[in-house]
mmCIF file of C-alpha atoms in Angstrom:
data_model
loop_
_atom_site.group_PDB
_atom_site.id
_atom_site.type_symbol
_atom_site.label_atom_id
_atom_site.label_comp_id
_atom_site.label_asym_id
_atom_site.label_seq_id
_atom_site.Cartn_x
_atom_site.Cartn_y
_atom_site.Cartn_z
ATOM 1 C CA MET N 1 127.949 91.712 108.214
ATOM 2 C CA LEU N 2 125.555 91.993 105.452
ATOM 3 C CA ILE N 3 124.382 88.798 103.762
ATOM 4 C CA ASP N 4 122.396 87.446 100.716
ATOM 5 C CA PRO N 5 119.073 86.870 102.144
ATOM 6 C CA ARG N 6 117.876 84.283 99.522
ATOM 7 C CA GLY N 7 120.655 82.141 101.047
ATOM 8 C CA PRO N 8 118.790 81.646 104.558
ATOM 9 C CA ARG N 9 115.633 81.105 102.585
ATOM 10 C CA PHE N 10 117.168 78.337 100.625
ATOM 11 C CA ALA N 11 118.423 76.791 103.696
ATOM 12 C CA ALA N 12 115.004 76.994 105.315
ATOM 13 C CA GLY N 13 113.687 75.065 102.452
ATOM 14 C CA VAL N 14 116.479 72.289 102.972
ATOM 15 C CA THR N 15 115.699 72.251 106.824
ATOM 16 C CA ALA N 16 111.965 72.002 106.195
ATOM 17 C CA ILE N 17 112.616 68.677 104.054
ATOM 18 C CA VAL N 18 114.734 67.226 106.867
ATOM 19 C CA LEU N 19 112.414 68.280 109.415
ATOM 20 C CA VAL N 20 109.802 66.225 107.087
ATOM 21 C CA LEU N 21 111.902 63.024 107.008
ATOM 22 C CA VAL N 22 112.744 63.161 110.729
ATOM 23 C CA LEU N 23 109.021 63.290 111.209
ATOM 24 C CA VAL N 24 108.751 60.149 108.927
ATOM 25 C CA PHE N 25 111.497 58.304 110.124
ATOM 26 C CA GLU N 26 111.306 59.560 113.656
ATOM 27 C CA SER N 27 114.923 59.802 113.500
ATOM 28 C CA GLY N 28 116.663 61.207 116.471
ATOM 29 C CA TRP N 29 120.236 61.121 114.910
ATOM 30 C CA LEU N 30 118.990 62.983 111.967
ATOM 31 C CA ALA N 31 117.625 65.475 114.597
ATOM 32 C CA LEU N 32 120.653 65.471 115.806
ATOM 33 C CA ALA N 33 122.369 66.171 112.590
ATOM 34 C CA GLN N 34 120.088 69.052 111.719
ATOM 35 C CA ALA N 35 120.772 70.494 115.012
ATOM 36 C CA ALA N 36 124.636 70.406 114.351
ATOM 37 C CA VAL N 37 123.709 72.190 111.120
ATOM 38 C CA PHE N 38 121.942 75.173 113.077
ATOM 39 C CA ALA N 39 124.794 75.096 115.567
ATOM 40 C CA LEU N 40 127.399 75.937 112.798
ATOM 41 C CA SER N 41 124.815 78.395 110.899
ATOM 42 C CA ALA N 42 124.355 80.350 114.099
ATOM 43 C CA LEU N 43 128.306 80.640 114.543
ATOM 44 C CA SER N 44 128.477 82.161 111.410
ATOM 45 C CA PRO N 45 126.643 82.226 108.237
ATOM 46 C CA ARG N 46 130.215 81.484 106.686
ATOM 47 C CA TYR N 47 130.052 78.255 108.375
ATOM 48 C CA SER N 48 126.315 77.283 107.323
ATOM 49 C CA PRO N 49 126.534 74.054 105.610
ATOM 50 C CA TYR N 50 123.397 74.866 103.428
ATOM 51 C CA GLY N 51 124.743 78.298 102.924
ATOM 52 C CA LEU N 52 127.608 76.764 101.618
ATOM 53 C CA VAL N 53 125.783 74.792 99.096
ATOM 54 C CA TYR N 54 123.522 77.976 97.917
ATOM 55 C CA ARG N 55 127.043 79.879 97.434
ATOM 56 C CA ALA N 56 128.637 77.122 95.252
ATOM 57 C CA ALA N 57 125.794 75.877 93.349
ATOM 58 C CA LEU N 58 122.686 78.397 93.401
ATOM 59 C CA ALA N 59 124.464 82.113 93.582
ATOM 60 C CA PRO N 60 126.585 82.033 90.275
ATOM 61 C CA ARG N 61 123.382 81.038 88.623
ATOM 62 C CA LEU N 62 120.910 83.430 90.332
ATOM 63 C CA GLY N 63 123.012 86.764 89.689
ATOM 64 C CA ARG N 64 123.387 89.294 92.008
ATOM 65 C CA PRO N 65 120.977 89.874 95.073
ATOM 66 C CA SER N 66 119.089 93.302 94.895
ATOM 67 C CA GLU N 67 119.002 93.411 98.517
ATOM 68 C CA LEU N 68 121.236 92.040 101.325
ATOM 69 C CA GLU N 69 120.075 91.980 105.178
ATOM 70 C CA PRO N 70 122.080 91.866 108.340
ATOM 71 C CA ALA N 71 123.710 88.444 109.769
ATOM 72 C CA GLN N 72 122.475 88.813 113.376
ATOM 73 C CA PRO N 73 118.590 88.068 112.748
ATOM 74 C CA VAL N 74 119.375 84.879 110.821
ATOM 75 C CA ARG N 75 121.613 83.717 113.331
ATOM 76 C CA PHE N 76 119.406 84.338 116.174
ATOM 77 C CA ALA N 77 116.789 82.271 114.283
ATOM 78 C CA GLN N 78 119.275 79.389 113.873
ATOM 79 C CA LEU N 79 119.774 79.529 117.434
ATOM 80 C CA VAL N 80 115.945 79.284 118.028
ATOM 81 C CA GLY N 81 116.027 76.239 115.449
ATOM 82 C CA LEU N 82 118.943 74.436 117.226
ATOM 83 C CA VAL N 83 116.703 74.339 120.612
ATOM 84 C CA PHE N 84 113.864 73.029 119.138
ATOM 85 C CA THR N 85 115.761 69.945 117.071
ATOM 86 C CA LEU N 86 118.030 69.404 120.050
ATOM 87 C CA VAL N 87 114.971 68.829 122.271
ATOM 88 C CA ALA N 88 113.412 66.818 119.355
ATOM 89 C CA ALA N 89 116.917 64.909 118.937
ATOM 90 C CA VAL N 90 116.513 63.959 122.567
ATOM 91 C CA GLY N 91 113.081 63.213 122.376
ATOM 92 C CA PHE N 92 113.695 60.348 119.955
ATOM 93 C CA LEU N 93 116.884 59.145 121.359
ATOM 94 C CA ALA N 94 115.358 58.711 124.765
ATOM 95 C CA GLY N 95 112.454 57.015 123.314
ATOM 96 C CA GLN N 96 110.197 59.801 124.253
ATOM 97 C CA ASP N 97 108.517 60.293 120.445
ATOM 98 C CA VAL N 98 105.673 62.261 121.532
ATOM 99 C CA LEU N 99 108.207 64.649 122.755
ATOM 100 C CA GLY N 100 110.087 64.331 119.341
ATOM 101 C CA LEU N 101 107.093 64.819 117.068
ATOM 102 C CA VAL N 102 105.926 67.965 118.950
ATOM 103 C CA PHE N 103 109.196 69.913 118.700
ATOM 104 C CA ALA N 104 110.165 68.632 115.145
ATOM 105 C CA GLY N 105 106.597 69.701 114.303
ATOM 106 C CA LEU N 106 107.116 73.106 115.471
ATOM 107 C CA ALA N 107 110.700 73.253 114.188
ATOM 108 C CA LEU N 108 108.921 72.333 110.839
ATOM 109 C CA VAL N 109 106.172 75.069 111.062
ATOM 110 C CA ALA N 110 108.952 77.545 111.356
ATOM 111 C CA ALA N 111 111.416 76.307 108.593
ATOM 112 C CA PHE N 112 108.074 76.155 106.159
ATOM 113 C CA LEU N 113 106.745 79.470 107.056
ATOM 114 C CA ASN N 114 110.454 81.210 106.342
ATOM 115 C CA ALA N 115 111.082 79.299 103.088
ATOM 116 C CA VAL N 116 107.685 79.256 101.541
ATOM 117 C CA PHE N 117 106.305 82.905 103.097
ATOM 118 C CA GLY N 118 109.475 84.800 104.385
ATOM 119 C CA LEU N 119 108.119 85.222 107.599
ATOM 120 C CA CYS N 120 110.914 84.518 110.407
ATOM 121 C CA LEU N 121 108.800 83.652 113.719
ATOM 122 C CA GLY N 122 112.054 83.833 115.933
ATOM 123 C CA CYS N 123 112.143 87.461 114.862
ATOM 124 C CA GLU N 124 108.431 88.210 115.369
ATOM 125 C CA ALA N 125 108.613 86.290 119.124
ATOM 126 C CA TYR N 126 111.680 88.398 120.043
ATOM 127 C CA LEU N 127 110.341 92.038 120.776
ATOM 128 C CA ALA N 128 107.184 90.242 122.430
ATOM 129 C CA PHE N 129 109.287 88.304 124.648
ATOM 130 C CA ARG N 130 111.366 91.329 125.779
ATOM 131 C CA ARG N 131 108.038 93.047 126.323
ATOM 132 C CA LEU N 132 106.713 90.280 128.340
ATOM 133 C CA THR N 133 110.014 89.995 130.819
ATOM 134 C CA HIS N 134 111.716 92.698 130.683
ATOM 135 C CA ARG N 135 115.160 91.115 130.905
ATOM 136 C CA PRO N 136 118.071 91.480 128.889
ATOM 137 C CA MET N 137 119.013 88.803 126.599
ATOM 138 C CA ALA N 138 121.466 87.345 124.333
ATOM 139 C CA ALA N 139 120.282 87.949 120.974
ATOM 140 C CA ARG N 140 123.405 90.085 119.785
ATOM 141 C CA VAL N 141 126.003 88.024 119.833
ATOM 142 C CA PRO N 142 129.534 89.407 119.030
ATOM 143 C CA ALA N 143 130.478 90.529 115.695
ATOM 144 C CA PRO N 144 133.080 87.732 114.137
ATOM 145 C CA MET T 1 108.560 52.547 108.519
ATOM 146 C CA GLY T 2 106.276 50.632 110.329
ATOM 147 C CA SER T 3 103.157 52.313 112.117
ATOM 148 C CA SER T 4 105.274 54.629 113.813
ATOM 149 C CA GLY T 5 106.211 55.786 110.450
ATOM 150 C CA VAL T 6 102.592 56.642 109.177
ATOM 151 C CA THR T 7 102.377 58.604 112.372
ATOM 152 C CA GLY T 8 105.125 60.638 111.547
ATOM 153 C CA LEU T 9 103.272 60.687 108.152
ATOM 154 C CA LEU T 10 100.404 62.252 109.488
ATOM 155 C CA VAL T 11 101.991 64.781 111.665
ATOM 156 C CA ALA T 12 104.155 66.187 109.070
ATOM 157 C CA ALA T 13 101.190 66.597 106.519
ATOM 158 C CA GLY T 14 99.105 68.101 109.643
ATOM 159 C CA VAL T 15 102.137 70.739 110.335
ATOM 160 C CA LEU T 16 102.597 71.625 106.573
ATOM 161 C CA ALA T 17 98.374 72.300 106.137
ATOM 162 C CA VAL T 18 98.364 74.190 109.310
ATOM 163 C CA ALA T 19 101.574 76.186 108.586
ATOM 164 C CA THR T 20 100.000 76.920 104.919
ATOM 165 C CA VAL T 21 97.127 78.504 106.682
ATOM 166 C CA ILE T 22 99.040 80.421 108.879
ATOM 167 C CA GLY T 23 101.253 82.063 106.637
ATOM 168 C CA LEU T 24 98.318 82.784 104.091
ATOM 169 C CA TRP T 25 96.665 84.864 107.113
ATOM 170 C CA TRP T 26 100.072 86.195 107.774
ATOM 171 C CA ARG T 27 100.986 87.454 104.340
ATOM 172 C CA SER T 28 96.740 88.816 104.120
ATOM 173 C CA ARG T 29 97.689 91.067 106.990
ATOM 174 C CA ASN T 30 101.380 91.644 107.205
ATOM 175 C CA GLY T 31 102.362 95.718 106.561
ATOM 176 C CA ARG T 32 98.689 96.315 106.113
ATOM 177 C CA LEU T 33 98.157 99.988 107.170
ATOM 178 C CA ARG T 34 95.237 100.669 109.492
ATOM 179 C CA VAL T 35 93.137 103.542 110.209
ATOM 180 C CA ILE T 36 93.368 104.276 114.246
ATOM 181 C CA GLY T 37 92.158 107.990 114.482
ATOM 182 C CA PRO T 38 88.960 109.764 113.262
ATOM 183 C CA PRO T 39 88.569 110.610 109.108
ATOM 184 C CA PRO T 40 90.080 114.225 109.038
ATOM 185 C CA SER T 41 86.270 115.608 108.774
ATOM 186 C CA ALA T 42 84.920 114.291 112.098
ATOM 187 C CA ASP T 43 85.327 116.079 115.708
ATOM 188 C CA ARG T 44 89.084 115.823 116.778
ATOM 189 C CA ASN T 45 88.242 116.240 120.211
ATOM 190 C CA GLY T 46 86.479 112.728 120.618
ATOM 191 C CA GLU T 47 85.362 110.389 123.147
ATOM 192 C CA ASP T 48 88.910 108.740 123.125
ATOM 193 C CA ARG T 49 90.791 111.909 123.951
ATOM 194 C CA ASP T 50 92.134 111.084 126.924
ATOM 195 C CA GLY T 51 93.857 108.135 125.755
ATOM 196 C CA GLY T 52 94.658 110.421 122.753
ATOM 197 C CA ASP T 53 96.163 113.038 124.928
ATOM 198 C CA ARG T 54 98.468 109.925 126.805
ATOM 199 C CA ASP T 55 99.844 108.504 123.715
ATOM 200 C CA ALA T 56 100.808 112.274 122.324
ATOM 201 C CA GLU T 57 102.843 112.719 125.446
ATOM 202 C CA VAL T 58 104.092 109.444 125.036
ATOM 203 C CA LEU T 59 105.245 110.248 121.547
ATOM 204 C CA ALA T 60 106.317 113.718 122.596
ATOM 205 C CA ALA T 61 108.949 112.154 124.875
ATOM 206 C CA LEU T 62 110.141 110.312 122.224
ATOM 207 C CA GLY T 63 110.731 113.297 120.003
ATOM 208 C CA VAL T 64 107.908 113.895 117.757
ATOM 209 C CA VAL T 65 107.474 117.805 117.257
ATOM 210 C CA SER T 66 104.121 119.216 117.698
ATOM 211 C CA GLY T 67 103.178 120.986 115.031
ATOM 212 C CA THR T 68 104.917 118.832 112.223
ATOM 213 C CA PRO T 69 102.064 118.065 109.945
ATOM 214 C CA VAL T 70 103.059 114.302 109.679
ATOM 215 C CA THR T 71 105.718 112.101 111.592
ATOM 216 C CA LEU T 72 106.526 108.410 110.656
ATOM 217 C CA VAL T 73 107.201 107.102 113.960
ATOM 218 C CA GLN T 74 108.983 103.154 113.254
ATOM 219 C CA PHE T 75 109.927 100.950 115.899
ATOM 220 C CA SER T 76 112.695 98.826 115.065
ATOM 221 C CA SER T 77 114.822 96.204 116.703
ATOM 222 C CA ALA T 78 118.610 94.710 115.766
ATOM 223 C CA VAL T 79 116.947 91.119 115.306
ATOM 224 C CA CYS T 80 114.415 92.499 112.281
ATOM 225 C CA ALA T 81 114.888 92.289 108.865
ATOM 226 C CA PRO T 82 111.982 93.765 107.512
ATOM 227 C CA CYS T 83 112.849 96.704 109.386
ATOM 228 C CA ARG T 84 115.133 97.882 106.886
ATOM 229 C CA VAL T 85 112.474 97.832 104.463
ATOM 230 C CA ALA T 86 110.261 99.668 106.545
ATOM 231 C CA ALA T 87 113.036 102.125 107.169
ATOM 232 C CA ARG T 88 113.533 102.385 103.667
ATOM 233 C CA VAL T 89 109.870 103.147 102.880
ATOM 234 C CA CYS T 90 109.496 105.411 105.503
ATOM 235 C CA ALA T 91 112.703 107.413 104.674
ATOM 236 C CA GLU T 92 111.860 107.907 100.528
ATOM 237 C CA ILE T 93 108.189 109.077 101.717
ATOM 238 C CA ALA T 94 109.622 111.559 103.948
ATOM 239 C CA GLY T 95 112.355 112.747 101.607
ATOM 240 C CA SER T 96 109.799 113.220 98.635
ATOM 241 C CA ARG T 97 107.134 114.921 100.614
ATOM 242 C CA ASP T 98 107.377 118.138 102.409
ATOM 243 C CA GLY T 99 106.306 118.194 105.993
ATOM 244 C CA VAL T 100 106.773 114.631 106.648
ATOM 245 C CA THR T 101 109.197 113.465 109.147
ATOM 246 C CA HIS T 102 110.530 110.080 109.876
ATOM 247 C CA LEU T 103 111.604 109.126 113.298
ATOM 248 C CA GLU T 104 113.156 105.532 113.973
ATOM 249 C CA VAL T 105 112.836 104.439 117.584
ATOM 250 C CA ASP T 106 115.030 101.065 119.222
ATOM 251 C CA ALA T 107 111.935 99.174 120.616
ATOM 252 C CA GLU T 108 114.939 97.212 122.759
ATOM 253 C CA ASN T 109 115.729 100.630 124.657
ATOM 254 C CA GLN T 110 112.411 102.276 124.885
ATOM 255 C CA LEU T 111 110.145 99.541 126.481
ATOM 256 C CA ASP T 112 108.180 101.812 128.558
ATOM 257 C CA PRO T 113 106.428 103.702 125.407
ATOM 258 C CA VAL T 114 106.683 100.290 123.110
ATOM 259 C CA ARG T 115 104.099 98.990 126.722
ATOM 260 C CA SER T 116 101.985 101.986 126.654
ATOM 261 C CA LEU T 117 101.678 102.268 122.984
ATOM 262 C CA GLY T 118 100.988 98.616 122.353
ATOM 263 C CA VAL T 119 104.206 97.630 120.282
ATOM 264 C CA TRP T 120 104.201 94.167 119.852
ATOM 265 C CA ARG T 121 106.019 93.656 116.616
ATOM 266 C CA THR T 122 109.238 95.327 114.830
ATOM 267 C CA PRO T 123 108.897 96.908 112.531
ATOM 268 C CA THR T 124 105.579 98.865 113.759
ATOM 269 C CA VAL T 125 104.968 102.237 112.052
ATOM 270 C CA LEU T 126 102.649 104.782 113.347
ATOM 271 C CA VAL T 127 101.478 107.977 111.139
ATOM 272 C CA VAL T 128 101.338 110.684 113.670
ATOM 273 C CA ASP T 129 99.310 114.077 112.724
ATOM 274 C CA SER T 130 100.521 117.348 113.955
ATOM 275 C CA THR T 131 98.678 117.285 117.084
ATOM 276 C CA GLY T 132 100.583 114.021 118.372
ATOM 277 C CA ARG T 133 97.472 111.766 117.879
ATOM 278 C CA ILE T 134 98.023 108.208 115.907
ATOM 279 C CA ARG T 135 96.040 108.082 112.571
ATOM 280 C CA TYR T 136 97.233 104.997 111.610
ATOM 281 C CA ARG T 137 99.374 102.038 112.149
ATOM 282 C CA SER T 138 100.968 99.023 110.646
ATOM 283 C CA SER T 139 102.994 95.965 111.744
ATOM 284 C CA GLY T 140 105.333 94.378 109.656
ATOM 285 C CA ALA T 141 107.451 95.648 106.545
ATOM 286 C CA VAL T 142 104.880 98.400 105.727
ATOM 287 C CA ARG T 143 103.470 98.823 102.379
ATOM 288 C CA LYS T 144 104.477 101.579 100.401
ATOM 289 C CA THR T 145 101.701 102.500 98.250
ATOM 290 C CA GLU T 146 98.934 102.198 101.034
ATOM 291 C CA LEU T 147 101.570 104.354 103.350
ATOM 292 C CA ASP T 148 101.984 107.402 100.752
ATOM 293 C CA THR T 149 98.236 107.432 100.238
ATOM 294 C CA ALA T 150 97.432 107.835 104.017
ATOM 295 C CA VAL T 151 100.200 110.318 104.397
ATOM 296 C CA ALA T 152 99.079 112.351 101.508
ATOM 297 C CA ALA T 153 95.403 112.525 102.666
ATOM 298 C CA GLU T 154 96.675 113.438 106.074
ATOM 299 C CA LEU T 155 98.895 116.509 104.673
ATOM 300 C CA ALA T 156 95.733 117.471 102.670
ATOM 301 C CA ALA T 157 93.561 117.411 105.944
ATOM 302 C CA THR T 158 96.438 119.516 107.898
ATOM 303 C CA THR T 159 96.330 121.916 104.950
ATOM 304 C CA ALA T 160 92.679 122.425 104.551
ATOM 305 C CA ALA T 161 92.303 122.497 108.939
ATOM 306 C CA ARG T 162 94.917 125.771 108.038
#
């Protein structure tokens, strides 16, 4: 499956704004909502809530993309985002604000770098992780 | 928003400042081609001969054919969007210049070569000369003009050596 790379980049921008709000209000529920967005997006780019906004409101105005990218890396990155925002949500909801701030902050770094610089941290870490552990990892997800 | 809101705001501002510095640093380095081997005029039987020979053996096992003027060895993985960009750049250069071969390696299935060649990121592109030595390398989506210039220089050096 190939997707318009501007969709995930837009989604990363929205995610970064949501994560700033999570930090400012130290809101576990907002973090949980963002985790749900990540979970849906990891399931399939088709179900990505921010992706739906992009396709409905922005894509028609921007015209055709000059290139497409594979969906698997994007889904992998959403899984990484899911884990970080889930830990942040649990931290804030359990009263462990430092845990929440740290993990929401790390997720914000990743989302911001993706949105502004087009740098995908999850993809960068993938080979290094495999090289260190030499263990198979569920990075390839079944095609829909 | 009490004092906790201020804490969160400070954390958010700090995070964005740090991320901006990381992003600018990354953008300045990403995909840049670095010179590894000696310049074409230098003695190719220099001090790093042993390490170079070991690399040459590993590269030969991956499918680099000795005598090919320039081989572009690209390490890729499935979870890697810039690998497609690098693959296109390498294929275009291999298609437009005689004596250049593009060899794409799945890093996940070749972890031993990945370790011995010091590859930490995909895509990593190695410019390998006719003796199997690594002359240039880049990690991240390789910059086409830099790669093309290096390949042209390497081809000229190979021709001059004959």
